[in-house]
Structure formats: C-alpha cells, structure tokens
mmCIF file of C-alpha atoms and ligand atoms in Angstrom:
data_model
loop_
_atom_site.group_PDB
_atom_site.id
_atom_site.type_symbol
_atom_site.label_atom_id
_atom_site.label_comp_id
_atom_site.label_asym_id
_atom_site.label_seq_id
_atom_site.Cartn_x
_atom_site.Cartn_y
_atom_site.Cartn_z
ATOM 1 C CA UNK S 1 22.677 -14.183 -16.728
ATOM 2 C CA UNK S 2 20.117 -15.274 -19.313
ATOM 3 C CA UNK S 3 18.407 -11.860 -19.330
ATOM 4 C CA UNK S 4 21.572 -10.299 -20.784
ATOM 5 C CA UNK S 5 20.935 -12.201 -24.021
ATOM 6 C CA UNK S 6 17.534 -10.536 -24.311
ATOM 7 C CA UNK S 7 18.996 -7.090 -23.594
ATOM 8 C CA UNK S 8 21.374 -7.556 -26.543
ATOM 9 C CA UNK S 9 18.858 -9.225 -28.874
ATOM 10 C CA UNK S 10 16.247 -6.499 -28.306
ATOM 11 C CA UNK S 11 18.620 -3.886 -29.742
ATOM 12 C CA UNK S 12 18.071 -5.513 -33.165
ATOM 13 C CA UNK S 13 14.274 -5.038 -33.062
ATOM 14 C CA UNK S 14 12.156 -1.869 -33.410
ATOM 15 C CA UNK S 15 11.227 -0.589 -29.957
ATOM 16 C CA UNK S 16 7.601 0.168 -30.883
ATOM 17 C CA UNK S 17 7.185 -3.444 -31.963
ATOM 18 C CA UNK S 18 8.626 -4.625 -28.637
ATOM 19 C CA UNK S 19 6.220 -2.474 -26.590
ATOM 20 C CA UNK S 20 3.323 -4.468 -28.053
ATOM 21 C CA UNK S 21 4.585 -7.664 -26.345
ATOM 22 C CA UNK S 22 2.131 -8.424 -23.573
ATOM 23 C CA UNK S 23 0.005 -5.308 -24.080
ATOM 24 C CA UNK S 24 1.244 -3.707 -20.845
ATOM 25 C CA UNK S 25 -0.695 -0.550 -19.945
ATOM 26 C CA UNK S 26 2.023 0.545 -17.564
ATOM 27 C CA UNK S 27 5.741 0.096 -17.029
ATOM 28 C CA UNK S 28 7.424 0.913 -13.713
ATOM 29 C CA UNK S 29 11.195 1.368 -14.019
ATOM 30 C CA UNK S 30 13.122 2.094 -10.822
ATOM 31 C CA UNK S 31 16.568 3.346 -9.862
ATOM 32 C CA UNK S 32 18.376 4.023 -6.590
ATOM 33 C CA UNK S 33 20.607 7.031 -7.140
ATOM 34 C CA UNK S 34 21.961 9.128 -9.984
ATOM 35 C CA UNK S 35 25.417 10.649 -9.666
ATOM 36 C CA UNK S 36 28.656 11.408 -11.490
ATOM 37 C CA UNK S 37 30.601 10.048 -8.516
ATOM 38 C CA UNK S 38 29.828 6.540 -7.337
ATOM 39 C CA UNK S 39 29.935 6.763 -3.521
ATOM 40 C CA UNK S 40 31.918 4.167 -1.537
ATOM 41 C CA UNK S 41 28.749 2.796 0.122
ATOM 42 C CA UNK S 42 27.366 1.839 -3.324
ATOM 43 C CA UNK S 43 30.540 1.133 -5.320
ATOM 44 C CA UNK S 44 30.543 -2.633 -4.691
ATOM 45 C CA UNK S 45 26.777 -3.141 -5.017
ATOM 46 C CA UNK S 46 25.479 -1.943 -8.392
ATOM 47 C CA UNK S 47 26.381 0.533 -11.151
ATOM 48 C CA UNK S 48 25.357 4.155 -10.654
ATOM 49 C CA UNK S 49 23.726 5.979 -13.565
ATOM 50 C CA UNK S 50 25.226 9.382 -14.402
ATOM 51 C CA UNK S 51 22.983 12.495 -14.671
ATOM 52 C CA UNK S 52 23.749 12.580 -18.427
ATOM 53 C CA UNK S 53 22.695 8.947 -18.975
ATOM 54 C CA UNK S 54 19.690 9.393 -16.685
ATOM 55 C CA UNK S 55 18.460 12.373 -18.741
ATOM 56 C CA UNK S 56 18.956 10.286 -21.898
ATOM 57 C CA UNK S 57 16.915 7.435 -20.354
ATOM 58 C CA UNK S 58 14.135 9.877 -19.485
ATOM 59 C CA UNK S 59 14.060 11.447 -22.954
ATOM 60 C CA UNK S 60 13.817 7.989 -24.490
ATOM 61 C CA UNK S 61 10.992 6.967 -22.142
ATOM 62 C CA UNK S 62 9.093 10.222 -22.749
ATOM 63 C CA UNK S 63 9.024 9.365 -26.471
ATOM 64 C CA UNK S 64 7.266 6.063 -25.892
ATOM 65 C CA UNK S 65 5.290 6.483 -22.651
ATOM 66 C CA UNK S 66 3.136 8.961 -20.752
ATOM 67 C CA UNK S 67 4.477 9.710 -17.261
ATOM 68 C CA UNK S 68 1.914 9.320 -14.477
ATOM 69 C CA UNK S 69 1.880 9.965 -10.730
ATOM 70 C CA UNK S 70 1.465 7.349 -7.995
ATOM 71 C CA UNK S 71 -2.204 8.267 -7.513
ATOM 72 C CA UNK S 72 -2.897 7.452 -11.180
ATOM 73 C CA UNK S 73 -1.348 3.959 -11.035
ATOM 74 C CA UNK S 74 -4.491 2.146 -9.751
ATOM 75 C CA UNK S 75 -6.647 4.079 -12.264
ATOM 76 C CA UNK S 76 -4.473 3.061 -15.218
ATOM 77 C CA UNK S 77 -4.221 -0.566 -14.094
ATOM 78 C CA UNK S 78 -7.977 -0.875 -13.545
ATOM 79 C CA UNK S 79 -8.711 0.760 -16.923
ATOM 80 C CA UNK S 80 -10.550 3.727 -15.335
ATOM 81 C CA UNK S 81 -7.955 5.982 -16.916
ATOM 82 C CA UNK S 82 -7.132 5.351 -20.582
ATOM 83 C CA UNK S 83 -4.056 6.832 -22.229
ATOM 84 C CA UNK S 84 -2.990 6.986 -25.894
ATOM 85 C CA UNK S 85 0.380 5.383 -25.001
ATOM 86 C CA UNK S 86 1.486 3.054 -22.169
ATOM 87 C CA UNK S 87 2.005 4.803 -18.815
ATOM 88 C CA UNK S 88 5.395 5.380 -17.200
ATOM 89 C CA UNK S 89 5.506 5.207 -13.401
ATOM 90 C CA UNK S 90 8.971 6.089 -12.145
ATOM 91 C CA UNK S 91 10.327 5.356 -8.669
ATOM 92 C CA UNK S 92 13.579 5.427 -6.679
ATOM 93 C CA UNK S 93 14.454 3.206 -3.737
ATOM 94 C CA UNK S 94 16.259 3.663 -0.421
ATOM 95 C CA UNK S 95 16.058 7.471 -0.039
ATOM 96 C CA UNK S 96 19.648 8.432 -0.825
ATOM 97 C CA UNK S 97 20.659 12.110 -0.657
ATOM 98 C CA UNK S 98 21.123 12.206 -4.453
ATOM 99 C CA UNK S 99 17.331 12.064 -4.741
ATOM 100 C CA UNK S 100 17.088 15.680 -3.559
ATOM 101 C CA UNK S 101 20.389 16.882 -5.018
ATOM 102 C CA UNK S 102 20.379 15.330 -8.489
ATOM 103 C CA UNK S 103 17.218 13.373 -9.332
ATOM 104 C CA UNK S 104 14.428 15.727 -8.234
ATOM 105 C CA UNK S 105 15.802 18.790 -10.132
ATOM 106 C CA UNK S 106 16.046 16.754 -13.380
ATOM 107 C CA UNK S 107 12.527 15.344 -12.937
ATOM 108 C CA UNK S 108 11.091 18.786 -12.144
ATOM 109 C CA UNK S 109 12.724 20.238 -15.228
ATOM 110 C CA UNK S 110 11.226 17.519 -17.413
ATOM 111 C CA UNK S 111 7.853 17.536 -15.610
ATOM 112 C CA UNK S 112 7.984 13.848 -14.632
ATOM 113 C CA UNK S 113 6.280 12.705 -11.400
ATOM 114 C CA UNK S 114 7.929 10.017 -9.258
ATOM 115 C CA UNK S 115 7.775 8.165 -5.976
ATOM 116 C CA UNK S 116 10.684 7.920 -3.564
ATOM 117 C CA UNK S 117 10.472 4.722 -1.512
ATOM 118 C CA UNK S 118 12.183 5.182 1.829
ATOM 119 C CA UNK S 119 13.253 3.096 4.798
ATOM 120 C CA UNK S 120 12.519 4.946 8.067
ATOM 121 C CA UNK S 121 15.406 3.252 9.942
ATOM 122 C CA UNK S 122 17.911 5.112 7.734
ATOM 123 C CA UNK S 123 16.269 8.524 7.275
ATOM 124 C CA UNK S 124 18.280 11.319 8.948
ATOM 125 C CA UNK S 125 21.374 9.067 8.715
ATOM 126 C CA UNK S 126 20.669 7.192 11.928
ATOM 127 C CA UNK S 127 21.909 3.947 10.372
ATOM 128 C CA UNK S 128 22.606 2.508 6.939
ATOM 129 C CA UNK S 129 21.687 -0.603 4.983
ATOM 130 C CA UNK S 130 23.945 -3.555 5.814
ATOM 131 C CA UNK S 131 24.788 -3.936 2.100
ATOM 132 C CA UNK S 132 26.154 -0.362 2.144
ATOM 133 C CA UNK S 133 28.282 -1.271 5.176
ATOM 134 C CA UNK S 134 29.659 -4.219 3.197
ATOM 135 C CA UNK S 135 30.435 -1.937 0.253
ATOM 136 C CA UNK S 136 32.308 0.478 2.562
ATOM 137 C CA UNK S 137 34.370 -2.382 3.982
ATOM 138 C CA UNK S 138 35.125 -3.712 0.467
ATOM 139 C CA UNK S 139 36.199 -0.190 -0.514
ATOM 140 C CA UNK S 140 38.621 -0.047 2.418
ATOM 141 C CA UNK S 141 40.044 -3.477 1.471
ATOM 142 C CA UNK S 142 40.734 -2.232 -2.081
ATOM 143 C CA UNK S 143 42.298 0.964 -0.745
ATOM 144 C CA UNK S 144 44.558 -1.001 1.630
ATOM 145 C CA UNK S 145 45.979 -2.982 -1.327
ATOM 146 C CA UNK S 146 48.962 -5.100 -0.287
ATOM 147 C CA UNK S 147 48.722 -3.723 3.249
ATOM 148 C CA UNK S 148 45.386 -5.516 3.815
ATOM 149 C CA UNK S 149 45.387 -7.693 6.933
ATOM 150 C CA UNK S 150 42.307 -9.829 7.625
ATOM 151 C CA UNK S 151 41.003 -9.550 11.202
ATOM 152 C CA UNK S 152 41.906 -12.683 13.208
ATOM 153 C CA UNK S 153 38.292 -13.648 13.886
ATOM 154 C CA UNK S 154 37.485 -13.673 10.153
ATOM 155 C CA UNK S 155 40.349 -16.133 9.601
ATOM 156 C CA UNK S 156 38.851 -18.306 12.360
ATOM 157 C CA UNK S 157 35.443 -17.940 10.663
ATOM 158 C CA UNK S 158 36.462 -18.447 7.019
ATOM 159 C CA UNK S 159 39.822 -20.198 7.205
ATOM 160 C CA UNK S 160 43.326 -19.274 6.052
ATOM 161 C CA UNK S 161 42.110 -18.189 2.608
ATOM 162 C CA UNK S 162 40.559 -15.119 4.266
ATOM 163 C CA UNK S 163 44.069 -13.636 4.312
ATOM 164 C CA UNK S 164 43.543 -12.987 0.598
ATOM 165 C CA UNK S 165 41.649 -9.766 -0.131
ATOM 166 C CA UNK S 166 39.598 -11.288 -2.983
ATOM 167 C CA UNK S 167 38.375 -14.289 -0.973
ATOM 168 C CA UNK S 168 37.808 -12.098 2.091
ATOM 169 C CA UNK S 169 35.580 -9.737 0.075
ATOM 170 C CA UNK S 170 33.640 -12.637 -1.457
ATOM 171 C CA UNK S 171 32.921 -14.027 2.009
ATOM 172 C CA UNK S 172 32.043 -10.589 3.319
ATOM 173 C CA UNK S 173 29.197 -10.298 0.785
ATOM 174 C CA UNK S 174 27.781 -13.695 1.755
ATOM 175 C CA UNK S 175 26.847 -12.225 5.143
ATOM 176 C CA UNK S 176 23.122 -11.501 5.374
ATOM 177 C CA UNK S 177 20.895 -9.041 7.218
ATOM 178 C CA UNK S 178 20.850 -11.304 10.302
ATOM 179 C CA UNK S 179 24.670 -11.057 10.503
ATOM 180 C CA UNK S 180 24.938 -7.281 10.924
ATOM 181 C CA UNK S 181 26.908 -7.643 14.217
ATOM 182 C CA UNK S 182 29.598 -9.621 12.324
ATOM 183 C CA UNK S 183 29.663 -7.004 9.530
ATOM 184 C CA UNK S 184 30.022 -4.233 12.121
ATOM 185 C CA UNK S 185 32.797 -6.122 13.962
ATOM 186 C CA UNK S 186 34.699 -6.466 10.668
ATOM 187 C CA UNK S 187 34.266 -2.740 9.994
ATOM 188 C CA UNK S 188 35.540 -1.951 13.485
ATOM 189 C CA UNK S 189 38.534 -4.299 13.164
ATOM 190 C CA UNK S 190 39.511 -2.735 9.815
ATOM 191 C CA UNK S 191 39.095 0.824 11.098
ATOM 192 C CA UNK S 192 36.048 1.574 8.929
ATOM 193 C CA UNK S 193 34.155 4.174 10.947
ATOM 194 C CA UNK S 194 30.503 3.552 9.992
ATOM 195 C CA UNK S 195 29.071 6.187 12.351
ATOM 196 C CA UNK S 196 31.644 8.748 11.245
ATOM 197 C CA UNK S 197 30.794 8.011 7.601
ATOM 198 C CA UNK S 198 27.078 8.500 8.285
ATOM 199 C CA UNK S 199 27.815 11.840 9.947
ATOM 200 C CA UNK S 200 30.295 13.177 7.402
ATOM 201 C CA UNK S 201 28.937 11.849 4.091
ATOM 202 C CA UNK S 202 25.242 11.771 5.117
ATOM 203 C CA UNK S 203 24.219 9.205 2.464
ATOM 204 C CA UNK S 204 20.483 9.410 3.212
ATOM 205 C CA UNK S 205 17.821 12.096 2.983
ATOM 206 C CA UNK S 206 16.609 13.877 6.084
ATOM 207 C CA UNK S 207 12.955 14.052 7.080
ATOM 208 C CA UNK S 208 12.996 17.781 6.245
ATOM 209 C CA UNK S 209 14.186 17.005 2.715
ATOM 210 C CA UNK S 210 11.499 14.342 2.300
ATOM 211 C CA UNK S 211 8.800 16.759 3.400
ATOM 212 C CA UNK S 212 10.129 19.364 1.016
ATOM 213 C CA UNK S 213 10.129 16.819 -1.873
ATOM 214 C CA UNK S 214 6.501 15.977 -1.047
ATOM 215 C CA UNK S 215 5.650 19.705 -1.150
ATOM 216 C CA UNK S 216 7.152 19.876 -4.630
ATOM 217 C CA UNK S 217 4.647 17.220 -5.743
ATOM 218 C CA UNK S 218 6.674 14.016 -5.447
ATOM 219 C CA UNK S 219 5.225 10.996 -3.663
ATOM 220 C CA UNK S 220 6.887 9.369 -0.689
ATOM 221 C CA UNK S 221 6.308 5.624 -0.413
ATOM 222 C CA UNK S 222 7.216 2.960 2.136
ATOM 223 C CA UNK S 223 10.117 0.558 1.531
ATOM 224 C CA UNK S 224 9.824 -1.487 4.777
ATOM 225 C CA UNK S 225 10.999 -0.211 8.144
ATOM 226 C CA UNK S 226 14.524 -1.679 8.178
ATOM 227 C CA UNK S 227 15.117 -3.120 4.669
ATOM 228 C CA UNK S 228 15.340 -6.852 5.506
ATOM 229 C CA UNK S 229 15.141 -9.717 3.007
ATOM 230 C CA UNK S 230 11.506 -10.750 3.461
ATOM 231 C CA UNK S 231 12.182 -14.395 2.552
ATOM 232 C CA UNK S 232 14.256 -14.669 5.763
ATOM 233 C CA UNK S 233 11.516 -13.306 8.041
ATOM 234 C CA UNK S 234 8.541 -15.014 9.693
ATOM 235 C CA UNK S 235 5.246 -13.836 8.225
ATOM 236 C CA UNK S 236 4.355 -11.697 11.285
ATOM 237 C CA UNK S 237 7.594 -9.714 10.840
ATOM 238 C CA UNK S 238 6.984 -9.336 7.088
ATOM 239 C CA UNK S 239 3.567 -7.827 7.845
ATOM 240 C CA UNK S 240 4.966 -5.608 10.637
ATOM 241 C CA UNK S 241 7.723 -4.251 8.335
ATOM 242 C CA UNK S 242 5.087 -3.154 5.812
ATOM 243 C CA UNK S 243 2.613 -1.747 8.318
ATOM 244 C CA UNK S 244 5.203 0.137 10.374
ATOM 245 C CA UNK S 245 6.732 1.754 7.299
ATOM 246 C CA UNK S 246 3.327 2.745 5.880
ATOM 247 C CA UNK S 247 2.384 4.224 9.283
ATOM 248 C CA UNK S 248 5.682 6.127 9.407
ATOM 249 C CA UNK S 249 5.014 7.734 6.045
ATOM 250 C CA UNK S 250 1.439 8.578 7.056
ATOM 251 C CA UNK S 251 2.617 10.122 10.352
ATOM 252 C CA UNK S 252 5.476 12.158 8.876
ATOM 253 C CA UNK S 253 4.422 13.125 5.367
ATOM 254 C CA UNK S 254 0.790 14.118 4.968
ATOM 255 C CA UNK S 255 -1.534 13.204 2.090
ATOM 256 C CA UNK S 256 0.481 10.428 0.475
ATOM 257 C CA UNK S 257 -1.067 7.503 -1.418
ATOM 258 C CA UNK S 258 -0.226 4.270 0.417
ATOM 259 C CA UNK S 259 2.481 2.788 -1.775
ATOM 260 C CA UNK S 260 4.784 0.007 -0.632
ATOM 261 C CA UNK S 261 7.866 -1.341 -2.463
ATOM 262 C CA UNK S 262 9.403 -4.601 -1.254
ATOM 263 C CA UNK S 263 13.062 -4.261 -0.208
ATOM 264 C CA UNK S 264 15.340 -6.419 -2.409
ATOM 265 C CA UNK S 265 12.587 -8.681 -3.790
ATOM 266 C CA UNK S 266 9.124 -10.057 -3.073
ATOM 267 C CA UNK S 267 10.442 -13.547 -3.826
ATOM 268 C CA UNK S 268 9.835 -15.827 -0.862
ATOM 269 C CA UNK S 269 7.080 -13.715 0.691
ATOM 270 C CA UNK S 270 4.718 -15.994 2.654
ATOM 271 C CA UNK S 271 1.176 -16.999 1.644
ATOM 272 C CA UNK S 272 -0.062 -15.558 4.962
ATOM 273 C CA UNK S 273 1.346 -12.173 3.955
ATOM 274 C CA UNK S 274 -0.810 -12.025 0.829
ATOM 275 C CA UNK S 275 -3.873 -13.341 2.728
ATOM 276 C CA UNK S 276 -3.378 -10.536 5.258
ATOM 277 C CA UNK S 277 -3.029 -7.706 2.759
ATOM 278 C CA UNK S 278 -5.077 -8.828 -0.249
ATOM 279 C CA UNK S 279 -7.939 -10.613 1.505
ATOM 280 C CA UNK S 280 -8.159 -9.295 5.091
ATOM 281 C CA UNK S 281 -6.849 -5.712 4.878
ATOM 282 C CA UNK S 282 -6.939 -4.545 1.250
ATOM 283 C CA UNK S 283 -7.801 -1.032 2.430
ATOM 284 C CA UNK S 284 -4.467 -0.726 4.302
ATOM 285 C CA UNK S 285 -2.497 -0.004 1.109
ATOM 286 C CA UNK S 286 -3.071 1.127 -2.485
ATOM 287 C CA UNK S 287 -0.383 -0.682 -4.493
ATOM 288 C CA UNK S 288 2.591 -2.939 -3.672
ATOM 289 C CA UNK S 289 5.619 -3.117 -5.933
ATOM 290 C CA UNK S 290 8.076 -5.942 -6.571
ATOM 291 C CA UNK S 291 11.276 -5.895 -8.611
ATOM 292 C CA UNK S 292 10.759 -8.858 -10.981
ATOM 293 C CA UNK S 293 10.447 -6.947 -14.288
ATOM 294 C CA UNK S 294 7.539 -7.291 -16.695
ATOM 295 C CA UNK S 295 5.083 -9.926 -15.481
ATOM 296 C CA UNK S 296 1.390 -10.623 -15.766
ATOM 297 C CA UNK S 297 0.007 -9.874 -12.318
ATOM 298 C CA UNK S 298 -2.640 -11.843 -10.419
ATOM 299 C CA UNK S 299 -3.973 -8.719 -8.666
ATOM 300 C CA UNK S 300 -4.237 -5.053 -9.714
ATOM 301 C CA UNK S 301 -2.851 -4.228 -6.248
ATOM 302 C CA UNK S 302 0.594 -5.659 -7.105
ATOM 303 C CA UNK S 303 2.891 -4.281 -9.791
ATOM 304 C CA UNK S 304 6.354 -5.530 -10.721
ATOM 305 C CA UNK S 305 8.955 -2.839 -11.437
ATOM 306 C CA UNK S 306 11.938 -2.947 -13.775
ATOM 307 C CA UNK S 307 15.465 -2.552 -12.298
ATOM 308 C CA UNK S 308 17.320 0.066 -14.402
ATOM 309 C CA UNK S 309 20.834 -0.265 -12.950
ATOM 310 C CA UNK S 310 22.106 -3.018 -15.240
ATOM 311 C CA UNK S 311 25.647 -2.330 -16.393
ATOM 312 C CA UNK S 312 25.521 0.841 -18.537
ATOM 313 C CA UNK S 313 22.871 -0.562 -20.850
ATOM 314 C CA UNK S 314 20.472 2.406 -20.838
ATOM 315 C CA UNK S 315 16.674 2.484 -21.085
ATOM 316 C CA UNK S 316 16.340 1.362 -24.732
ATOM 317 C CA UNK S 317 18.193 -1.867 -24.160
ATOM 318 C CA UNK S 318 16.877 -2.645 -20.670
ATOM 319 C CA UNK S 319 13.202 -2.002 -21.458
ATOM 320 C CA UNK S 320 13.470 -3.668 -24.874
ATOM 321 C CA UNK S 321 15.103 -6.679 -23.213
ATOM 322 C CA UNK S 322 12.289 -6.845 -20.645
ATOM 323 C CA UNK S 323 9.637 -7.041 -23.380
ATOM 324 C CA UNK S 324 11.554 -9.689 -25.282
ATOM 325 C CA UNK S 325 12.226 -11.682 -22.109
ATOM 326 C CA UNK S 326 8.522 -11.509 -21.265
ATOM 327 C CA UNK S 327 7.617 -12.795 -24.746
ATOM 328 C CA UNK S 328 10.046 -15.702 -24.339
ATOM 329 C CA UNK S 329 8.685 -16.554 -20.884
ATOM 330 C CA UNK S 330 5.142 -16.511 -22.253
ATOM 331 C CA UNK S 331 6.064 -19.265 -24.703
ATOM 332 C CA UNK S 332 7.046 -21.524 -21.784
ATOM 333 C CA UNK S 333 4.214 -20.301 -19.503
ATOM 334 C CA UNK S 334 6.487 -18.512 -16.982
ATOM 335 C CA UNK S 335 5.245 -14.987 -17.580
ATOM 336 C CA UNK S 336 2.768 -14.808 -14.697
ATOM 337 C CA UNK S 337 3.416 -13.948 -11.085
ATOM 338 C CA UNK S 338 1.673 -16.458 -8.883
ATOM 339 C CA UNK S 339 0.751 -15.699 -5.307
ATOM 340 C CA UNK S 340 1.611 -18.512 -2.858
ATOM 341 C CA UNK S 341 -1.529 -20.157 -1.456
HETATM 342 ZN ZN1 LIG J 1 15.964 -0.979 -1.319
#
C-alpha cells in the first residue's frame, strides 16, 4: 500500500513541521477497540491496539493537539472557536464492550472527551457485524488445523480448491454484507455457534452501558443502523440507515449532538444522499464523518477521520504519514474530497 511509504518517510521529519502541512484546524483519529487480548471476532480483521500503546498514542497526541468534544467540532471547523494548537477529536466505532471496560477509564483518567459511534442492530448483543462472523469462522479454521473439512456446499460454490484452509478463508472474506445467509450457513456447517458466542462473550455494549457512558460525559453517535457498505445500497436505503440510526440515538440517549460516522467508508455514497442531507435537510445532523484520512473538505458538515489501527505503527508514524501523504496528494491535485453531483 502506497500510504505505508509515507508512514515510514514521515518518521524522518520533525512532527511539528508535518502538522503545518495543509493547515488543518482539527484532526479526527478513530479506533475500534483497545485490548491486551485480541478477540476471535476481530483477530482476522485488523490489529488491536494494546492499552499500553493506546496510552502512548494519547500522550503523544496531547503534546501536539488540544482535545475537544463532539459539540465543539462544528465551532472549531467554522472558526467560531480558535485554539492555540490544532484540535483533537477522538472517536471509536462499532460499540464494542472494550469501550466501557478499557477505553473509557483511560480517557477519563487523561481528561479526553470522545464519541462512541454505535450500530443499533448490534447493541445488547442481538447480532454481530458480518465481518466479525467471518473472523470467528476463520479462527475456527485455524484452530481445526489439519482436521479442517470444508462444508460440501462451499466446495460446490468455490471448487475443489476450497478443501484447502488458506483458499477457503480467502473466499470466505470475499463474501459481502448481502451474503450473510451464506456466511451463517458456513458457520453452522463448521460448528461455529454465533448465537452462543454473542451470549457468552458479549462483544458489544449494552444500552445501559451506553447510557452510563453518556452520563460520564462521552458522546454517543450514530454509525448506521446495520453497518452495511453504503456503496452497495440504493440511495433511499443509504438515507434510511443514517436517519434510523440518528433517531435511535435520540430516542435512547438524551441530549446528544447529532453525529454520524459512515460504516466502512463513504466511498461510493450517491449524489442523491448528499443532496438530501446537505441541501434539503441540513438541520437533521450536525457533522458526518468518513474514514479517508486528511482531506480538504467541500463542506464544514463533513469531516474525514484517520484510521489508527495500522499494523503497530503508533500515533507518531500514522499521523505524520497522513500529513505527508496529504502534501504529496496536493502536488497532484488529489487532496480534496469531492461530493458527487
Ligand atoms: Zn464500523
């Protein structure tokens, strides 16, 4: 991945110099969970940051930025609120249990505000993200080792090569959100008890925990209702996913700013979506967040966040790389987010 080059190259440059690239008033790094033990439902998706490395990331960011709450984001972006250093707006996606157990205590200790973006369909462990189901299946394939036997229907689907664990796992991860029944059939055939896992491990926060986090001063934001890939949805469903999740937050957690973070990515979101929210109903939300890293935005109502779970690089290298990558993109005119018309 080309970005990796910038992560490495940025380590050679002074960080303060890098932060001047683009003159960003705000950066918005985001994580999913922080834990010493990588749970099976995440293991095959992305690296998990340890509490020690997370605290190190935070200490580094506190040196260079001023942490702000969700309510301050529009004020900083619009210039109504001026700060002596760039602002740091921290958020965490998907509402995993580690938010309450690990992340919130560290943030409270350091006095850093944050938003937890949640998906109502998973709160209280009613269901889990299809990617997590895939990770659980991949985990069971690894555990089976030489005893792994591909279910017959997957061999029919993918051919004889599916007998091999490596090929089987590769094909498993090509299945998308619209193929959840196939993912669940594979889990069933391999004896992976998804419901049992939800009940015993309880990967997600409960509504009670969310309400308690809000009482402690954290913000709860919407992360779509069921975490689909928006590019695969018709525009009406994209809009409904946003509106239903914002309504859910409003109904269940009082006095929250209306923050929405796209699940996966905002890439491929339809022109009609932006017409609906930016032109026709701008009052229905405060800020929307993508995951594309540092970019010049066409509207103060949209902010791109920075994914922080890249190998074990840490904040210095990831943020430095983002600035350098932005500077390189600016040279070739690819540093702006454009809204489809
Ligand atoms: Zn997510």
